[in-house]
Amino acid sequence: MKTKHKFIRTGLGLFLLATLLLSACSSNEPSVFDTSVTSEDTSVSRVPWDYRIVEGTVGDLIGSDMTVLPNNELMPNDGNYATGDKIWSLQYMDAEMTTDASQRTDVNLSAWETIKTFKSQEEAKKDMDNLKINVTTEVDLVGVYQTKYKDQTRDFAVVELPSGNRIKQPIDDARYKELEKKKKVSVKLEEVHDFADYDSAYAKFRGWAS
């Protein structure tokens, strides 16, 4: 009788173990063998990306708002514009940046959004020039490398921007030799500031300083 009970307990234990294993296989939860990148290995951030000035014409006046042609975009009529007036719109674009564990970054750009209108192009440009600033500074040079395919050789440099993301730029043989042993390099950057939070800025590579 004891032997019979022992077999029953053993069989029940094996059944429970099999059930747990099947449950683990069918579950969407990552296992210890899962090699996919998890949220702990990626970082997602939203940064200011660009501004532009677009010429338009005031269309219909709707209460305290107006439509801006040709796209009939509805905007507050803060400048007391009349139908038919020429105006210049300052538009904004931001970006969602996802960086994985290998420092590779995917960028998703938003649609353009009008944030302010002006009576002249000069006024709009003055505002935009405060939000997009060109600077020259030193950044970390991650390294240079070459790729070869048949008889062609291509040279690249990888730099780390102040925001922490890394970018790759093609370079010629002369610059490859110049940068080969350097740890820092002087570059031109464009700082794009957030119109709602000026201290929030994103630096974009705009060329080598020398």
Tab-separated table of C-alpha atoms in Angstrom:
chain	number	residue	atom	x	y	z
A	1	MET	CA	0.000	0.000	0.000
A	2	LYS	CA	2.862	2.355	0.850
A	3	THR	CA	4.471	1.551	-2.499
A	4	LYS	CA	1.240	2.442	-4.286
A	5	HIS	CA	1.054	5.807	-2.498
A	6	LYS	CA	4.696	6.465	-3.388
A	7	PHE	CA	3.983	5.898	-7.102
A	8	ILE	CA	0.953	8.193	-6.918
A	9	ARG	CA	3.012	10.987	-5.299
A	10	THR	CA	5.796	10.523	-7.862
A	11	GLY	CA	3.337	10.617	-10.759
A	12	LEU	CA	1.648	13.720	-9.376
A	13	GLY	CA	5.029	15.431	-8.989
A	14	LEU	CA	5.992	14.662	-12.596
A	15	PHE	CA	2.607	15.941	-13.805
A	16	LEU	CA	3.038	19.248	-11.946
A	17	LEU	CA	6.588	19.638	-13.289
A	18	ALA	CA	5.399	19.049	-16.859
A	19	THR	CA	2.582	21.568	-16.371
A	20	LEU	CA	5.040	24.208	-15.150
A	21	LEU	CA	7.372	23.598	-18.090
A	22	LEU	CA	4.531	23.862	-20.611
A	23	SER	CA	3.325	27.040	-18.922
A	24	ALA	CA	6.822	28.564	-19.181
A	25	CYS	CA	7.045	27.666	-22.869
A	26	SER	CA	3.677	29.221	-23.723
A	27	SER	CA	4.123	32.327	-21.570
A	28	ASN	CA	5.128	35.663	-23.094
A	29	GLU	CA	7.387	36.378	-20.129
A	30	PRO	CA	11.114	36.317	-21.016
A	31	SER	CA	12.997	33.247	-19.827
A	32	VAL	CA	16.628	32.949	-18.786
A	33	PHE	CA	17.333	31.891	-22.376
A	34	ASP	CA	15.686	34.971	-23.934
A	35	THR	CA	18.286	36.989	-25.891
A	36	SER	CA	15.969	39.811	-26.994
A	37	VAL	CA	16.749	43.345	-25.836
A	38	THR	CA	14.646	44.284	-22.825
A	39	SER	CA	13.628	47.695	-21.553
A	40	GLU	CA	16.620	47.621	-19.196
A	41	ASP	CA	18.951	47.511	-22.214
A	42	THR	CA	17.326	50.387	-24.112
A	43	SER	CA	16.770	54.064	-23.429
A	44	VAL	CA	14.048	56.181	-25.006
A	45	SER	CA	14.145	59.969	-25.050
A	46	ARG	CA	12.335	62.776	-26.843
A	47	VAL	CA	14.480	65.667	-28.058
A	48	PRO	CA	13.975	68.889	-30.052
A	49	TRP	CA	14.989	68.176	-33.647
A	50	ASP	CA	14.442	71.146	-35.969
A	51	TYR	CA	12.651	74.406	-36.751
A	52	ARG	CA	11.615	75.972	-40.033
A	53	ILE	CA	9.820	79.061	-41.327
A	54	VAL	CA	6.863	78.650	-43.696
A	55	GLU	CA	5.091	81.433	-45.588
A	56	GLY	CA	1.291	81.343	-45.584
A	57	THR	CA	-1.861	83.387	-46.054
A	58	VAL	CA	-4.620	84.047	-43.541
A	59	GLY	CA	-7.845	82.370	-44.645
A	60	ASP	CA	-11.058	82.326	-42.657
A	61	LEU	CA	-11.438	84.037	-39.286
A	62	ILE	CA	-13.247	81.770	-36.822
A	63	GLY	CA	-13.906	83.527	-33.519
A	64	SER	CA	-10.496	84.332	-32.048
A	65	ASP	CA	-8.810	81.812	-34.377
A	66	MET	CA	-7.827	81.804	-38.037
A	67	THR	CA	-7.068	79.286	-40.752
A	68	VAL	CA	-3.679	79.462	-42.441
A	69	LEU	CA	-3.606	78.609	-46.149
A	70	PRO	CA	-2.793	76.525	-48.096
A	71	ASN	CA	-3.310	73.735	-45.516
A	72	ASN	CA	-6.191	75.313	-43.555
A	73	GLU	CA	-4.292	74.908	-40.300
A	74	LEU	CA	-6.279	76.380	-37.406
A	75	MET	CA	-4.226	78.794	-35.293
A	76	PRO	CA	-4.925	81.472	-32.650
A	77	ASN	CA	-5.161	84.911	-34.271
A	78	ASP	CA	-2.811	86.492	-31.734
A	79	GLY	CA	-1.497	89.018	-34.256
A	80	ASN	CA	-4.956	90.402	-35.111
A	81	TYR	CA	-4.495	89.380	-38.754
A	82	ALA	CA	-7.098	89.948	-41.464
A	83	THR	CA	-8.137	87.548	-44.206
A	84	GLY	CA	-5.612	87.702	-47.037
A	85	ASP	CA	-2.664	88.852	-44.889
A	86	LYS	CA	0.727	87.240	-45.563
A	87	ILE	CA	2.209	85.645	-42.450
A	88	TRP	CA	5.237	83.525	-41.570
A	89	SER	CA	4.840	80.506	-39.317
A	90	LEU	CA	7.576	79.079	-37.094
A	91	GLN	CA	7.238	75.300	-37.120
A	92	TYR	CA	8.770	72.738	-34.792
A	93	MET	CA	9.704	69.070	-35.082
A	94	ASP	CA	10.857	66.736	-32.315
A	95	ALA	CA	12.262	63.208	-32.356
A	96	GLU	CA	11.892	60.051	-30.323
A	97	MET	CA	15.280	58.365	-30.000
A	98	THR	CA	15.635	54.727	-28.952
A	99	THR	CA	19.181	53.590	-28.138
A	100	ASP	CA	19.951	49.906	-27.605
A	101	ALA	CA	22.710	48.214	-25.631
A	102	SER	CA	25.107	48.347	-28.597
A	103	GLN	CA	24.702	52.163	-28.822
A	104	ARG	CA	22.703	51.951	-32.056
A	105	THR	CA	20.011	54.622	-32.199
A	106	ASP	CA	16.692	54.585	-34.053
A	107	VAL	CA	15.105	57.978	-34.708
A	108	ASN	CA	11.387	58.597	-35.268
A	109	LEU	CA	10.547	62.148	-36.355
A	110	SER	CA	7.286	63.884	-35.533
A	111	ALA	CA	5.190	65.874	-37.988
A	112	TRP	CA	5.815	69.613	-38.286
A	113	GLU	CA	3.804	71.665	-35.789
A	114	THR	CA	3.222	75.427	-35.981
A	115	ILE	CA	4.037	77.098	-32.678
A	116	LYS	CA	3.947	80.816	-33.545
A	117	THR	CA	3.101	83.227	-36.372
A	118	PHE	CA	4.802	86.475	-37.404
A	119	LYS	CA	4.011	89.476	-39.590
A	120	SER	CA	7.448	89.383	-41.250
A	121	GLN	CA	10.038	86.797	-42.207
A	122	GLU	CA	12.709	88.800	-40.372
A	123	GLU	CA	10.828	88.513	-37.057
A	124	ALA	CA	10.397	84.775	-37.541
A	125	LYS	CA	14.081	84.277	-38.378
A	126	LYS	CA	15.170	86.259	-35.320
A	127	ASP	CA	13.118	83.955	-33.103
A	128	MET	CA	14.410	80.827	-34.831
A	129	ASP	CA	18.040	81.965	-34.555
A	130	ASN	CA	17.653	81.904	-30.761
A	131	LEU	CA	16.462	78.300	-30.921
A	132	LYS	CA	19.045	76.949	-33.404
A	133	ILE	CA	22.599	77.930	-32.459
A	134	ASN	CA	25.833	76.993	-34.236
A	135	VAL	CA	28.787	76.189	-31.961
A	136	THR	CA	32.301	74.768	-32.296
A	137	THR	CA	33.482	72.421	-29.573
A	138	GLU	CA	35.544	69.334	-28.784
A	139	VAL	CA	33.886	65.928	-28.540
A	140	ASP	CA	35.101	62.411	-27.822
A	141	LEU	CA	36.390	60.490	-30.819
A	142	VAL	CA	35.286	56.885	-30.344
A	143	GLY	CA	37.528	55.757	-33.193
A	144	VAL	CA	38.119	55.444	-36.921
A	145	TYR	CA	37.874	52.349	-39.067
A	146	GLN	CA	38.021	51.158	-42.666
A	147	THR	CA	35.864	48.819	-44.711
A	148	LYS	CA	37.042	47.114	-47.875
A	149	TYR	CA	35.015	45.678	-50.725
A	150	LYS	CA	36.863	44.409	-53.785
A	151	ASP	CA	39.176	47.302	-54.738
A	152	GLN	CA	37.314	49.998	-52.793
A	153	THR	CA	38.225	51.230	-49.317
A	154	ARG	CA	35.936	53.421	-47.252
A	155	ASP	CA	36.954	55.331	-44.114
A	156	PHE	CA	34.666	56.264	-41.211
A	157	ALA	CA	34.901	58.151	-37.930
A	158	VAL	CA	32.630	57.638	-34.926
A	159	VAL	CA	32.166	60.527	-32.482
A	160	GLU	CA	30.144	60.844	-29.292
A	161	LEU	CA	28.017	63.982	-29.110
A	162	PRO	CA	27.290	65.908	-25.883
A	163	SER	CA	23.874	64.209	-25.750
A	164	GLY	CA	25.641	60.855	-25.384
A	165	ASN	CA	24.602	59.335	-28.704
A	166	ARG	CA	27.203	58.248	-31.225
A	167	ILE	CA	27.234	59.081	-34.923
A	168	LYS	CA	29.245	57.726	-37.828
A	169	GLN	CA	30.609	60.000	-40.574
A	170	PRO	CA	32.441	59.087	-43.796
A	171	ILE	CA	35.935	60.626	-44.004
A	172	ASP	CA	38.708	60.696	-46.592
A	173	ASP	CA	42.129	59.049	-46.278
A	174	ALA	CA	43.819	62.266	-45.136
A	175	ARG	CA	41.382	62.776	-42.255
A	176	TYR	CA	41.629	59.087	-41.364
A	177	LYS	CA	45.381	59.451	-40.839
A	178	GLU	CA	44.862	62.721	-38.945
A	179	LEU	CA	42.332	61.216	-36.532
A	180	GLU	CA	43.800	57.730	-36.221
A	181	LYS	CA	45.489	58.309	-32.851
A	182	LYS	CA	43.307	61.101	-31.446
A	183	LYS	CA	40.930	60.850	-28.503
A	184	LYS	CA	39.268	64.256	-28.977
A	185	VAL	CA	38.257	66.106	-32.123
A	186	SER	CA	36.944	69.601	-32.858
A	187	VAL	CA	33.551	69.662	-34.596
A	188	LYS	CA	30.779	72.042	-35.615
A	189	LEU	CA	27.464	71.452	-33.885
A	190	GLU	CA	23.980	72.865	-34.196
A	191	GLU	CA	22.250	73.150	-30.823
A	192	VAL	CA	18.486	72.819	-31.172
A	193	HIS	CA	16.644	74.130	-28.100
A	194	ASP	CA	13.141	73.221	-26.984
A	195	PHE	CA	10.910	76.290	-27.358
A	196	ALA	CA	8.964	75.320	-24.198
A	197	ASP	CA	12.052	74.435	-22.122
A	198	TYR	CA	15.113	76.282	-23.398
A	199	ASP	CA	17.534	74.355	-21.176
A	200	SER	CA	16.507	71.174	-22.980
A	201	ALA	CA	18.654	71.021	-26.128
A	202	TYR	CA	19.962	68.500	-28.626
A	203	ALA	CA	23.283	68.867	-30.467
A	204	LYS	CA	23.501	67.779	-34.113
A	205	PHE	CA	26.750	67.202	-36.015
A	206	ARG	CA	27.305	69.798	-38.739
A	207	GLY	CA	30.888	69.126	-39.849
A	208	TRP	CA	34.532	69.061	-38.852
A	209	ALA	CA	35.955	72.274	-37.422
A	210	SER	CA	39.284	71.907	-39.220
